[in-house]
């Protein structure tokens, strides 16, 4: 009778690059010295200084990048995710060089000497239209620092493309990252322009020049004015000025919503009585009904103009970082158990309240342990990177959590797959089955790691 000596796991995400770290330069005068040991600080980081050969000759030839990032759309535009295990190993906060990137086209070339004169306009349905330069944004408004997880709406799309090709490219499970962002609250800037009563939406537009105009989108004005939602304009990321791929010098950061609402290279804020009519707001970041085929979506533009299908809040999701892709576990030399680990997140400021693991195809479930590093900032008093950390009063959660569960080796040996699902405080739970849609966004069925058993002679 054959004896099983190894358990091989196969995940859907590529994680085959090696983590390399350098040092991060932190200005000591910008950090409160009170209770720093109690909060997560950014991981070691080293700003790339050389343009990669693959980027030379492209419109992004001015942007140094980290070679570890996995390119998902060829050479250009730059759309990348890090290897999932590298991302997980960095911990709660992600270094800028491993932070995922979603670019629709060329990165605006903003020189150092141009940054003080960078301007944004606040216009539309306001009593007092404004033009603010970068210095005014920093000097005339209170600055805050907060940990925020950004997630691309296409995270985990690769699984949908395996079932049926969508119009989107194949994100794995690392289309998300977390950083400490610093800047003023969007609410403070909008209030200084005095929104008119009929204003309902904040339309945002970036400086990136694309085939269909500048990238733009919108969020509801009452969200922007709600301090619990923490929407901000960021000029720093983990204490450093924003890097080119992440919106240098100024971007919107909309916690709890898909990354596509956090406009980079921000230039315009327009208050309106209707959602944005920007081409990218209408034709991207939507979940059309699953019965709408690609042909139907292309031939009937009414599907795209229906605001019911626009995505704002993130849904509940999770993924497994360990076991990593193609990890081999020799059960003869392994210890008594193996610790399965991964991440989970929810949307709209909701907290993940449980993560469950099944080894029997969903017939039974067991609870994983959850670590919410975001909570460590709630009792912190002081400034971090030039912004006040003020989270004690806030009940919303805008970051991922890490989960883990120790499983006995014999149980893994007798299982065909590890299934994972998360649930948030509103009891929003990951579904068993995939909801396929034309753009392949918001994919969040149970995360599955297949176990392949191999015999050794």
mmCIF file with all atom_site columns, C-alpha atoms in Angstrom, residues 26 79 113 131 159 192 201 209 227 282 374 417:
data_model
loop_
_atom_site.group_PDB
_atom_site.id
_atom_site.type_symbol
_atom_site.label_atom_id
_atom_site.label_alt_id
_atom_site.label_comp_id
_atom_site.label_asym_id
_atom_site.label_entity_id
_atom_site.label_seq_id
_atom_site.pdbx_PDB_ins_code
_atom_site.Cartn_x
_atom_site.Cartn_y
_atom_site.Cartn_z
_atom_site.occupancy
_atom_site.B_iso_or_equiv
_atom_site.pdbx_formal_charge
_atom_site.auth_seq_id
_atom_site.auth_comp_id
_atom_site.auth_asym_id
_atom_site.auth_atom_id
_atom_site.pdbx_PDB_model_num
ATOM 1  C CA . UNK A 1 26  ? 12.387  58.574 8.580   1.00 0.00 ? 26  UNK A CA 1
ATOM 2  C CA . UNK A 1 79  ? -0.164  47.494 -13.827 1.00 0.00 ? 79  UNK A CA 1
ATOM 3  C CA . UNK A 1 113 ? 10.717  72.222 -8.753  1.00 0.00 ? 113 UNK A CA 1
ATOM 4  C CA . UNK A 1 131 ? -7.478  77.378 -6.661  1.00 0.00 ? 131 UNK A CA 1
ATOM 5  C CA . UNK A 1 159 ? -9.974  33.171 -11.168 1.00 0.00 ? 159 UNK A CA 1
ATOM 6  C CA . UNK A 1 192 ? -13.638 76.118 2.565   1.00 0.00 ? 192 UNK A CA 1
ATOM 7  C CA . UNK A 1 201 ? -21.357 64.565 -5.701  1.00 0.00 ? 201 UNK A CA 1
ATOM 8  C CA . UNK A 1 209 ? -3.573  62.142 -20.166 1.00 0.00 ? 209 UNK A CA 1
ATOM 9  C CA . UNK A 1 227 ? -15.383 62.337 9.302   1.00 0.00 ? 227 UNK A CA 1
ATOM 10 C CA . UNK A 1 282 ? -18.865 55.216 -16.822 1.00 0.00 ? 282 UNK A CA 1
ATOM 11 C CA . UNK A 1 374 ? -5.152  48.810 12.746  1.00 0.00 ? 374 UNK A CA 1
ATOM 12 C CA . UNK A 1 417 ? -8.419  21.481 -0.350  1.00 0.00 ? 417 UNK A CA 1
#
